[in-house]
Amino acid sequence: MTAFLYPHETRTRRIVDISGIWKFRLDNNNEGRASGWKDGLTDTTLMAVPSSYNDITTEKALRDHCGDVWYETEFYVAEEWQMRDVFVRFGSATHRATVYVNGEEVVSHDGGYMPFAGKLNDVVQFGEKNKMVVVVNNELSHSTIPAGTIVKHANGTREIKPFFDFFNYAGIHRAVKLMALPTSRIEDITVLTDFDQDLGKVDYQISALGQGDVTVALLDEEGKTVATSEGNEGVLEIDNVKLWQPGNAYLYTLQASLSDDGQLIDQYPLEVGVRTVKVEGTKFLINNEPFYFKGFGKHEDSAIRGRGYDAALNLRDMELLEWIGANSIRTSHYPYSEEFMQLADRKGLVVINETPAVGQFDVMMNFMSAATGGQSQSNFFDRPDVQTQGMEAHKHAIAELFKRDKNHACVVMWALSNEPDTSQEASEPYFKEIFSYARELDPQHRPLTLVNFMMAPYGTCRAHQYVDVICLNRYYGWYMMGGLEMDNAGNMFAMELQGWSNEGKPIVITEYGADTMAGMHKLPSVQWSEEYQCEYLDQQHMAFDGCPAVVGEQMWNFADFQTWEGIMRVDGNKKGAFTRDRQPKMSAHHLKRRWDKIDSFG
Ligand code: GCB
């Protein structure tokens, strides 16, 4: 559990960021594990941490590598930390990693987007230099989350074929920190929020390790105490509560303290937004008011650092979202950094939080053949490995995501999978189990969804009965009915929406988009031109506006992003409203004009 509380420095907690330039070695022949590289690397180059390793060097062998890579760094552990529990914490390493300190394994973790920590007390020399070696692996299979496969070419090269449409960036993607924590400490906090007119309520539960008594203070944004409580659980009441609202966030700080005989042992602050979320009929209610999602599916993606954490980029994205009149995003197709989620809380950006379950649809070649109508090679959900290890990995990903993000006010819904092949019979029992597992796990009982693929249109999807909100990814006017036929795309989409409306649930369009080369203009329009993207959007919006059950539109994608190379992608997916370096296409201005006129509530 220690890994899941964000590493805030407080009066009782010391945090040291050891990210930077580390030593690095590509394990081309897959020899490192057998040859004892864990004790120390030779023949190294340099690598930035955090960053994807793929786009930093000029080597194809590294960019397209399949298998292990190794990192090494040195760090001091202060002598005065001997009386504390000392950990090394990774924000994430994609997709799996094992960490060795002075040759001893301290932690191993599977899942590329979650934090993990290893305890160092028994393996480090206090007051001395210590060596850390990390092996990171990027392989995919049918039963990994996300899913993909590996093909072996005639010359012996192994190549990863993801079953998804984004580059399989890998490496140490988020910061690496040393944490010196009190041995008795706050281990976990859970909050539920509610309000009744002016009275706000924060129901809290705190689990602590070791000895001590818990006290809690709730501070407002000026740092004034507005409520206090004692004990591991309780309710804090706030008079004249200021709600967390989309686009108008207010954050209280729950200050949890652990003391023994009046002496402070540990202290931890948690930002809390007071808000409620509920689905009622075809409405999605935030603070009891019908909310309309305006925004995008995104990616953590930029030039050079790939999926590596970038504070400046996150801020720029927040600025652009505000400018364009968006109020929400989906963390397609994996959990984003903790810092991004904190920013979303701060800015009042509503988040549909997605697990890394993407690619649960194996197709003949890869994602592309699915998008262009290719047939599934085998029945994904009939596979024994998917039903056993795949299901376990999926549950593990859900459990970790909920643990990490359960308290974020910005999170209003969980997306448990993106575009699984729910036209298959075997997807039904699979998702029955996944949904009943997830329902038990969220203390706030937020709505659950999965994102439906256009190959499982209305009438053929076997899993929509489990969702609270119907989320659709549709490309009428791009992958189907493109070009001249696009004029009728809105009508076809409207017909399908009519069907989904019968379910009596809210509908969010989580993807609709058209690839567009920035700067390419054409009159009359053709596919790939900026004019076409705008005309395409008009067709889609006409369909949404005609369907009262549609409670949101999230265009695909916020910005252009990198994918695997191939004949369908020109240096990546170009469906962005913004370019990869975050400048607007014509469509961004077009969307702004529309979204400025649509209220978040109403
Ligand atoms: C989809 C996927 C997304 C792709 C997008 C596209 O349905 O969910 O990952 O990038 O289509 O552009 O084809």
Coordinates of C-alpha atoms and ligand atoms in Angstrom, one line a residue, residues 164-166 299 330 332-333 354 358 367-368 371 418-419 451-454 473-475 478-479 511 513-515 556-557 561 563 568-569 573-575, ligand 1:
F164 CA -3.8 -1.1 -30.4
D165 CA -3.2 2.2 -32.3
F166 CA -0.5 3.9 -30.4
H299 CA -2.7 10.4 -25.0
R330 CA -10.9 10.4 -21.1
S332 CA -7.4 6.8 -23.2
H333 CA -6.0 4.2 -23.1
E354 CA -9.5 4.3 -18.2
V358 CA -6.9 -2.1 -24.7
F367 CA -5.2 -2.8 -34.9
M368 CA -5.3 -1.5 -38.5
A371 CA -10.2 -0.6 -38.2
N418 CA -11.4 0.2 -24.6
E419 CA -13.0 -1.5 -27.6
V451 CA -15.9 1.7 -24.5
N452 CA -17.8 0.0 -27.4
F453 CA -16.2 -0.6 -30.8
M454 CA -17.9 0.0 -34.1
N473 CA -16.3 5.1 -30.5
R474 CA -17.7 5.7 -34.0
Y475 CA -16.1 6.7 -37.3
W478 CA -14.0 8.2 -41.9
Y479 CA -13.4 4.4 -41.7
E511 CA -14.4 8.8 -30.0
G513 CA -12.6 11.7 -35.6
A514 CA -10.9 12.1 -39.0
D515 CA -7.2 12.1 -39.8
W556 CA -10.7 11.7 -31.1
N557 CA -8.0 13.0 -30.5
F561 CA 0.2 11.2 -31.6
T563 CA 1.7 5.0 -33.6
M568 CA -2.4 3.6 -42.6
R569 CA -0.4 6.1 -40.5
N573 CA -2.3 9.2 -36.0
K574 CA -3.4 12.6 -37.3
K575 CA -6.8 12.9 -35.8
Ligands
GCB1 C1 -10.2 3.7 -32.2 C2 -9.3 3.5 -31.0 C3 -8.1 4.5 -31.0 C4 -7.6 4.7 -32.4 C5 -8.8 5.3 -33.2 C6 -8.3 5.6 -34.6 O1 -11.3 3.2 -32.2 O2 -9.9 3.4 -29.8 O3 -7.1 4.0 -30.1 O4 -6.5 5.6 -32.4 O5 -9.8 4.4 -33.2 O6 -7.9 6.7 -34.9 O7 -8.5 4.8 -35.5

